Short mmCIF file of C-alpha atoms in Angstrom, two decimals:
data_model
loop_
_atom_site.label_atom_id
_atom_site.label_comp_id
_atom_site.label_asym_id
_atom_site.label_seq_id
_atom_site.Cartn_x
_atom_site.Cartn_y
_atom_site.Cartn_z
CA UNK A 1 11.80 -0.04 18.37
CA UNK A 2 10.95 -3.54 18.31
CA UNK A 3 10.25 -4.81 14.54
CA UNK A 4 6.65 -6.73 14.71
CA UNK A 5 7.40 -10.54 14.09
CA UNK A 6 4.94 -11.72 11.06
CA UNK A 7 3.72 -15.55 10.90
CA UNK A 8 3.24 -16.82 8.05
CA UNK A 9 -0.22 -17.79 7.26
CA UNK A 10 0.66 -21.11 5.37
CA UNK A 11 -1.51 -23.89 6.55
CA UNK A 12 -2.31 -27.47 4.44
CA UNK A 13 -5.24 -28.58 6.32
CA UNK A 14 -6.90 -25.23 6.10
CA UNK A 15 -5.98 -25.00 2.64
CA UNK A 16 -7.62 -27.99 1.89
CA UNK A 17 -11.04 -26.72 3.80
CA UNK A 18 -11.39 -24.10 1.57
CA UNK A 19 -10.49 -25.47 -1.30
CA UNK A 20 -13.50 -27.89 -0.48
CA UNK A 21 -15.84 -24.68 0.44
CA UNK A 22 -14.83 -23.17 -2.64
CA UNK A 23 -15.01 -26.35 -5.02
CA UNK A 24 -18.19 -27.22 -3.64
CA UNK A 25 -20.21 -23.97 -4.41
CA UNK A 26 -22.41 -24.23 -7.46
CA UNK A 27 -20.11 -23.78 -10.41
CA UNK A 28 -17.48 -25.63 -12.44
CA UNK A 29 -14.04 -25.77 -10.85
CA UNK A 30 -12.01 -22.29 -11.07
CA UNK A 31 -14.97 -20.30 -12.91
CA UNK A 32 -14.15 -17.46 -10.51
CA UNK A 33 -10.60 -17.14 -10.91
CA UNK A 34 -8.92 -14.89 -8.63
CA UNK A 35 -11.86 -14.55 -6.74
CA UNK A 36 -11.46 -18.39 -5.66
CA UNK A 37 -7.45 -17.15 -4.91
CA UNK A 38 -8.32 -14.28 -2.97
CA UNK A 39 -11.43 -16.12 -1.15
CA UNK A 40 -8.60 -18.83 -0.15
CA UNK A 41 -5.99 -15.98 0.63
CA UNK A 42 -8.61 -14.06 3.04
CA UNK A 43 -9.23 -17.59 4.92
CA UNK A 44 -5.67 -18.13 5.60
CA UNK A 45 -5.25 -14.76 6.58
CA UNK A 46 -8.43 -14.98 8.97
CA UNK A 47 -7.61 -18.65 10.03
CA UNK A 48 -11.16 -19.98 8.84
CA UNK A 49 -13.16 -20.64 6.25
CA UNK A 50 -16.02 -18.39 7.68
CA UNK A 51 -15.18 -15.64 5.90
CA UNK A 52 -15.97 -11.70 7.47
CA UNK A 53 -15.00 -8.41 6.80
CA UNK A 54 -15.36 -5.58 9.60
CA UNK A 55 -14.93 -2.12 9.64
CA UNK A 56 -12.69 -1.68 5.96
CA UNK A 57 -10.69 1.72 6.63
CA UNK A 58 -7.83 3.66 4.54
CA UNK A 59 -5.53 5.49 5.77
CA UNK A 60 -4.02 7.98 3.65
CA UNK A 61 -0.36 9.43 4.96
CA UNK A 62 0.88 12.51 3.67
CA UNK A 63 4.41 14.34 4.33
CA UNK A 64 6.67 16.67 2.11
CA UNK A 65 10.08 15.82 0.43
CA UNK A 66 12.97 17.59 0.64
CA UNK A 67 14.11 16.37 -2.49
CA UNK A 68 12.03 18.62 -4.35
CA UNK A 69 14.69 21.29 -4.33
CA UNK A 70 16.30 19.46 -7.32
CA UNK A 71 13.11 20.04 -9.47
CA UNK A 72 12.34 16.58 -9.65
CA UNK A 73 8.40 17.47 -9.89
CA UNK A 74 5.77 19.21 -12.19
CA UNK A 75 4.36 20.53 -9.18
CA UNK A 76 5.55 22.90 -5.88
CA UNK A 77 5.33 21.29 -2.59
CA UNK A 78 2.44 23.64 -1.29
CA UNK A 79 0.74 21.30 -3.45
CA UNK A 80 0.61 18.54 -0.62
CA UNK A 81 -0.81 20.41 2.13
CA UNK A 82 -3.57 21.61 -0.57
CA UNK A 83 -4.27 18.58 -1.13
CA UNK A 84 -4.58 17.92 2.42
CA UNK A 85 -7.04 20.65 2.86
CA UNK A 86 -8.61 18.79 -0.15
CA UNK A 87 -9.38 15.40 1.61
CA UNK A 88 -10.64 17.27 4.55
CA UNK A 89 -13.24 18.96 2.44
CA UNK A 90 -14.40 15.42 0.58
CA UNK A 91 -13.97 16.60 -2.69
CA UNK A 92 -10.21 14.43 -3.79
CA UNK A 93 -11.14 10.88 -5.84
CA UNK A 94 -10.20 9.23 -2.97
CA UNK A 95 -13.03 10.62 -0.78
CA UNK A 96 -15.57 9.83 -3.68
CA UNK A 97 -14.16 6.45 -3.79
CA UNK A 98 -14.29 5.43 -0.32
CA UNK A 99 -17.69 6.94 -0.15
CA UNK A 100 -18.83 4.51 -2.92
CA UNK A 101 -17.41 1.74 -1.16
CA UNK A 102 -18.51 2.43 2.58
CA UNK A 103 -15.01 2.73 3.91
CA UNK A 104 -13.71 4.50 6.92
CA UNK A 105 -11.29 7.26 5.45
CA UNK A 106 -8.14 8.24 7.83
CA UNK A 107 -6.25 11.16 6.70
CA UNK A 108 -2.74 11.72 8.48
CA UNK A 109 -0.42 14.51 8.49
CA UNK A 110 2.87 12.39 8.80
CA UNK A 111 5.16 15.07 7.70
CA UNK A 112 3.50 17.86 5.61
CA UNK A 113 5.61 21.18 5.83
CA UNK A 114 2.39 23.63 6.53
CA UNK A 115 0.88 24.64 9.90
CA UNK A 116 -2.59 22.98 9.76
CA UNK A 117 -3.68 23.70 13.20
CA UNK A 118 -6.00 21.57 15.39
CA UNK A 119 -8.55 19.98 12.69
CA UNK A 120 -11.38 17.89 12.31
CA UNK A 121 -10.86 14.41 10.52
CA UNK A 122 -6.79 15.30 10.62
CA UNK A 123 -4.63 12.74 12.50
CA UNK A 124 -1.51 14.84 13.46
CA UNK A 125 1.21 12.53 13.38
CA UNK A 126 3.97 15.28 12.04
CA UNK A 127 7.36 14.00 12.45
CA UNK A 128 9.03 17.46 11.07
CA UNK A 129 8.18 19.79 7.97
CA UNK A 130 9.32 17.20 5.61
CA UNK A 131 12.73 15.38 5.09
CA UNK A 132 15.58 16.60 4.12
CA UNK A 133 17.11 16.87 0.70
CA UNK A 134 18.36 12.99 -0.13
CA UNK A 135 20.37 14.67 -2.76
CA UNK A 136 22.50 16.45 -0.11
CA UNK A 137 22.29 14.14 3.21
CA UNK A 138 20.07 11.50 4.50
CA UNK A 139 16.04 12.32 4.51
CA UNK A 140 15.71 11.56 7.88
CA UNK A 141 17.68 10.40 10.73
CA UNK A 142 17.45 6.87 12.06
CA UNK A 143 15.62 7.84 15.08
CA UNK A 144 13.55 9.87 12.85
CA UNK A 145 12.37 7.37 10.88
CA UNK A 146 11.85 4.60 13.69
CA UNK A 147 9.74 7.25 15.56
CA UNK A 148 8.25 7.41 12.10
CA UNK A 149 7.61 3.99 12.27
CA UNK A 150 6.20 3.40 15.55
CA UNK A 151 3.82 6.08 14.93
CA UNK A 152 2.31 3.95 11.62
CA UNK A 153 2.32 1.00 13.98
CA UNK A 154 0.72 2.93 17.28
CA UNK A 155 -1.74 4.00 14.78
CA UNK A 156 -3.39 0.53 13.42
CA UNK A 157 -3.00 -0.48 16.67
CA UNK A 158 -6.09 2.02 17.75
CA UNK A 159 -8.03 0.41 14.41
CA UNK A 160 -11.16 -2.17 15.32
CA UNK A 161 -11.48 -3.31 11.69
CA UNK A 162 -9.83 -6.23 9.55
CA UNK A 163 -9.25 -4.58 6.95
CA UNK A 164 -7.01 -2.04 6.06
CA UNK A 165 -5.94 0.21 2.59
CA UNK A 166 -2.78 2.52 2.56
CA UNK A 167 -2.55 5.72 0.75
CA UNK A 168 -0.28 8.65 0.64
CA UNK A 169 0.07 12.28 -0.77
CA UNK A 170 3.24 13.68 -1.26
CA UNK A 171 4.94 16.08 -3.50
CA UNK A 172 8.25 14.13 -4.39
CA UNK A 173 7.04 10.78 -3.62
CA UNK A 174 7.61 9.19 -6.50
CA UNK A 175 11.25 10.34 -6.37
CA UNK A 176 11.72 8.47 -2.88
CA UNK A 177 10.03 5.39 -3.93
CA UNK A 178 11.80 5.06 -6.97
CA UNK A 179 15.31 5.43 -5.14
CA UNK A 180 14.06 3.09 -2.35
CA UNK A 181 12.75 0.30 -5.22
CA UNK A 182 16.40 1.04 -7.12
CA UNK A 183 18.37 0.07 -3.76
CA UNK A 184 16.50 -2.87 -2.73
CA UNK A 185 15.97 -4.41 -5.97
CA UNK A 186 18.91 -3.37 -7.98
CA UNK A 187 16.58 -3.17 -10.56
CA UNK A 188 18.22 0.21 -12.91
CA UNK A 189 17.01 3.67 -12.08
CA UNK A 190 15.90 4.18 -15.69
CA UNK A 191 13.33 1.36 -15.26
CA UNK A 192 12.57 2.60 -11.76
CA UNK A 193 11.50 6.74 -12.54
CA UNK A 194 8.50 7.89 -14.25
CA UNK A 195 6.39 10.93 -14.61
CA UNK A 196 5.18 10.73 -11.11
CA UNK A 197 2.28 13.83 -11.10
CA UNK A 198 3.09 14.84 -15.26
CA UNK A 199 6.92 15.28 -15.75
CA UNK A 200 7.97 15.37 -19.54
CA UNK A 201 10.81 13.35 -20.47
CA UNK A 202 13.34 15.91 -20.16
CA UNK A 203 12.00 16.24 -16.25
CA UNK A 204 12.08 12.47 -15.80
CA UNK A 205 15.65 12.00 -17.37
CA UNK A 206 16.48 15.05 -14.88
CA UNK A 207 14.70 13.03 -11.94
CA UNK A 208 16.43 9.97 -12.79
CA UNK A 209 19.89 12.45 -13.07
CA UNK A 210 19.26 13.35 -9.32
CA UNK A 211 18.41 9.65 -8.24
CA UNK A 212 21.60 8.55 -9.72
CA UNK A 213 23.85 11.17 -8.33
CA UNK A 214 22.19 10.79 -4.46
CA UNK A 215 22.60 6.58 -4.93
CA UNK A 216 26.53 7.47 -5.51
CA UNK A 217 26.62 9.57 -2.63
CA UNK A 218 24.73 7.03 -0.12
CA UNK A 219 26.88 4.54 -1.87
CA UNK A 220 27.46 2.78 1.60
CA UNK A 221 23.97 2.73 2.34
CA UNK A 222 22.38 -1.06 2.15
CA UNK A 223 20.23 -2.08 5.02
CA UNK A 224 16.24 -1.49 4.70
CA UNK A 225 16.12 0.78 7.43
CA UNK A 226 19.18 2.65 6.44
CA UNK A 227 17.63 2.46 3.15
CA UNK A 228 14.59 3.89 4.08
CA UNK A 229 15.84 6.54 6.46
CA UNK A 230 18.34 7.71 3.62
CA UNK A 231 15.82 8.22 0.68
CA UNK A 232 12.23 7.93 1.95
CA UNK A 233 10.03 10.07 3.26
CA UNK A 234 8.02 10.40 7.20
CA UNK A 235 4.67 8.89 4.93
CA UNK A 236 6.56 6.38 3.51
CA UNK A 237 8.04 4.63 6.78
CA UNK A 238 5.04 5.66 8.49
CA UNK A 239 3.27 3.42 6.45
CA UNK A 240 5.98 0.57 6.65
CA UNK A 241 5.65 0.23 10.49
CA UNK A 242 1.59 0.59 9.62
CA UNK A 243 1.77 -2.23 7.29
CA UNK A 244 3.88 -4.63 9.87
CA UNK A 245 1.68 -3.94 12.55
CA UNK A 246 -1.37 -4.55 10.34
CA UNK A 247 0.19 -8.37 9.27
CA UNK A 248 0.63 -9.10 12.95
CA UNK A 249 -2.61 -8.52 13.75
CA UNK A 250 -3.76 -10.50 11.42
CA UNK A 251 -5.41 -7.70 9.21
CA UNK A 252 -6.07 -7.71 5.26
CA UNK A 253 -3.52 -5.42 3.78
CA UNK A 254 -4.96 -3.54 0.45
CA UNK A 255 -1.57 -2.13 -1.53
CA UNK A 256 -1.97 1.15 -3.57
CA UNK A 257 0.31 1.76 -6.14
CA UNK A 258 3.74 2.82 -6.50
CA UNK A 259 4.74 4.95 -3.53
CA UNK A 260 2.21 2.37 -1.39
CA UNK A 261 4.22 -0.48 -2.56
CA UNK A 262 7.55 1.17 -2.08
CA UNK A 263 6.60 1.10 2.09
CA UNK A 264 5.73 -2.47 1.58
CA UNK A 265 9.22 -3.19 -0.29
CA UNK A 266 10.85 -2.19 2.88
CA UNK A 267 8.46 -4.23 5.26
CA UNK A 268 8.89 -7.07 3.02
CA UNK A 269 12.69 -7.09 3.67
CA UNK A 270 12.35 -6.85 7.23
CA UNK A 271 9.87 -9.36 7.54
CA UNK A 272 9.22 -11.23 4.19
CA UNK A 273 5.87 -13.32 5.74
CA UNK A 274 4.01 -9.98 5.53
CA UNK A 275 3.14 -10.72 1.78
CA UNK A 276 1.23 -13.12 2.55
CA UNK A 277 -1.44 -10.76 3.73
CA UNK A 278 -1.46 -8.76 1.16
CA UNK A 279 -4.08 -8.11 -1.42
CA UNK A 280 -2.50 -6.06 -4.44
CA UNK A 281 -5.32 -3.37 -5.84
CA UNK A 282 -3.70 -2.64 -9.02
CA UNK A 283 -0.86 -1.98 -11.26
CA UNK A 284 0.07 1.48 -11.59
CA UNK A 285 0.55 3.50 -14.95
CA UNK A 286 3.83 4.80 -13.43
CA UNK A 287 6.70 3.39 -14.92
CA UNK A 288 8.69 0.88 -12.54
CA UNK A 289 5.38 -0.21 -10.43
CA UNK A 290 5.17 -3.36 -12.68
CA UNK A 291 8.34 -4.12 -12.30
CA UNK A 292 8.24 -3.48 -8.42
CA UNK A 293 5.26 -5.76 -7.93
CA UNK A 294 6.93 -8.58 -9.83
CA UNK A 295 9.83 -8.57 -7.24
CA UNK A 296 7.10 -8.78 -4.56
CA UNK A 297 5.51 -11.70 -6.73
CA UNK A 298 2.42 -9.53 -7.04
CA UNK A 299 -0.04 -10.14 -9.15
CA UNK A 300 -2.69 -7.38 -9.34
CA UNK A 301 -6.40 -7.27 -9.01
CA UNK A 302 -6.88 -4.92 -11.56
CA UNK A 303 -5.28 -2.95 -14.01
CA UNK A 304 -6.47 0.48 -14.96
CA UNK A 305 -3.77 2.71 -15.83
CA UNK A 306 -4.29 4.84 -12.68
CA UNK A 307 -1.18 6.39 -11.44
CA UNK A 308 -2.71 9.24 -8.92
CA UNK A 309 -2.05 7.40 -5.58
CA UNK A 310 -4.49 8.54 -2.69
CA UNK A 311 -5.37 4.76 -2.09
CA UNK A 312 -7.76 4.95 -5.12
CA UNK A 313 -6.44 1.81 -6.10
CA UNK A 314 -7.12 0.48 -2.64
CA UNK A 315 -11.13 1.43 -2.77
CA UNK A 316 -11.91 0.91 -6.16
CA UNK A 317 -10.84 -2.78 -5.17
CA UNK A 318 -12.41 -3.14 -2.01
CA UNK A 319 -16.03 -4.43 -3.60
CA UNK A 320 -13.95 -7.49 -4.70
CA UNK A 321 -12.83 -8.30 -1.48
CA UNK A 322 -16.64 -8.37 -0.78
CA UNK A 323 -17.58 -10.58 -3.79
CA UNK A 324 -14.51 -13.09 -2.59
CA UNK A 325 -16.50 -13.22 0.54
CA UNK A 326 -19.68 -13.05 -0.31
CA UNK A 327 -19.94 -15.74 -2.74
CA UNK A 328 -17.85 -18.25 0.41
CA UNK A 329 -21.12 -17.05 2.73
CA UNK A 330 -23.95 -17.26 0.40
CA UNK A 331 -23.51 -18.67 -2.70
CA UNK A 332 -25.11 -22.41 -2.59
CA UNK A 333 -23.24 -26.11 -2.59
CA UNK A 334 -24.09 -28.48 -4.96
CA UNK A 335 -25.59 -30.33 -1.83
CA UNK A 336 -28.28 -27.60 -0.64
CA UNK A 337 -29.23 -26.79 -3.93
CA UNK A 338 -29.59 -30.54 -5.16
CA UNK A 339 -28.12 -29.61 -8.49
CA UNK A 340 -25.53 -32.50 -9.80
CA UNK A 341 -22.14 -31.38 -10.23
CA UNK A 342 -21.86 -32.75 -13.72
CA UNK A 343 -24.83 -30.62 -14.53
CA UNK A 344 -23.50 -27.16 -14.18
CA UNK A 345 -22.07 -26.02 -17.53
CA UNK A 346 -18.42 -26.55 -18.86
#
């Protein structure tokens, strides 16, 4: 499976366009913050300064964990494909939330270890019941998670929008995204666990027990795919080869939280250029996220202690996308409007 090569979107003399778009709407220099940075980010990432946004669509990938057999969550597994039935009846947070936003809402079955059937508004994308038990052997096999992979990217490659938001569902996710975030940052496993769907501290010092024990085992284990196919999960690379093929075609990327930015984590090592079309919703209340996104040198639209996952983060801040666009198309100059620059207040 051939990796997508990323460009990156660094470009001076377009830089220096929009900084004169931006500079010359009718305020004082910087009054919009980050939505000036993201306004400039969306321009290099679109190649203009004629900003548009078409189609915005998340995809939310779900797939069980094998891992799960070490009682690593507050939760049973059935709870996944419950969910599942949940987003297909529009009654989870993240249906409300793309509703509210007007975004096209994708729900994939990447791995979820229940027989759904043929069903309306399900992308079946199964790769297997779930992984394996990381604890014991690796999740999934390399061909299993490149197949994995290429499904993510075969899947954005059927997408007619610019935009895209990632989110997953997964009983044990947190577990894999903490061991992934461990082995490619080195950062310690303590800082990388939390209470993923409600664990008490006795569950996350056992989850961070079982993370531990499975890193000494896979001791050997370095490379991001091997990485990836040795602790994550069929939603987690799925989204990885989702993300790549998203940067190369030029798409805005909207990052979830934890388990969202795990997948990127592993993209990012592959091809490190694919940051630079990313637009990170939000840090996460789960411990290690912060941490995670200042290794990506992330810095977070907003910050609202959410920590369910779902791409919530990604629709809640989808409207500022719009603002960072909207204010580049309508939002007078100093020239049409007449007003003197030294007018406009300090």
């Amino acid at each position: 499976m051939p990796i997508p090569h990323i460009t990156s979107t660094a470009n001076p003399t377009l830089v220096s366009a929009l900084e004169h778009a931006i500079n010359s709407k009718t305020k004082p220099l910087g009054s919009l913050g980050m939505l000036e940075t993201l306004a400039r980010q969306i321009g290099l990432i679109q190649q203009s300064t004629q900003l548009a946004l078409r189609q915005p669509a998340i995809i939310v990938f779900a797939a069980d964990h094998g891992v799960v057999a070490e009682g690593i969550s507050a939760y049973p597994q059935s709870v996944t494909w419950q969910m599942v039935e949940n987003f297909l009846g529009n009654g989870a947070a993240i249906n409300v939330f793309a509703r509210q936003s007007d975004c096209a809402l994708y729900i994939v079955d990447a791995g979820v270890n229940h027989d759904f059937g043929p069903r309306d508004g399900l992308l079946d994308r199964k790769q297997g019941p779930g992984t394996r038990n990381f604890a014991k052997e690796p999740a999934m096999s390399e061909e299993q998670c490149l197949a994995a992979m290429q499904a993510g990217m075969d899947l954005v490659a059927t997408l007619d929008g610019n935009v895209l938001g990632f989110g997953e569902m997964g009983i044990g996710n947190t577990t894999a995204a903490a061991a992934l975030m461990h082995k490619l940052t080195r950062t310690p496993v303590a800082d990388c666990v939390g209470a993923g769907t409600g664990l008490s501290k006795e569950g996350i010092l056992h989850k961070q027990q079982v993370i531990e024990v499975a890193v000494a085992h896979h001791a050997a284990v370095n490379a991001p795919l091997d990485v990836l196919a040795t602790f994550g999960g069929f939603e987690i690379a799925m989204m990885a080869g989702a993300m790549l093929k998203a940067a190369e075609r030029r798409m805005i990327l909207l990052i979830d939280g934890f388990i969202v930015s795990s997948a990127l984590l592993v993209a990012a090592r592959l091809q490190p250029a694919i940051l630079d079309y990313c637009v990170f919703s939000h840090c996460s209340d789960e411990n290690g996220h912060r941490q995670l996104l200042a290794s990506l040198g992330a810095r977070p639209l907003l910050q609202l202690d959410l920590r369910l996952g779902e791409g919530t983060g990604s629709a809640l801040a989808l409207p500022l996308l719009h603002a960072a666009v909207n204010f580049m198309r309508e939002m007078a100059t100093f020239a049409s409007a007449q007003v003197s620059e030294k007018s406009t207040p300090d």
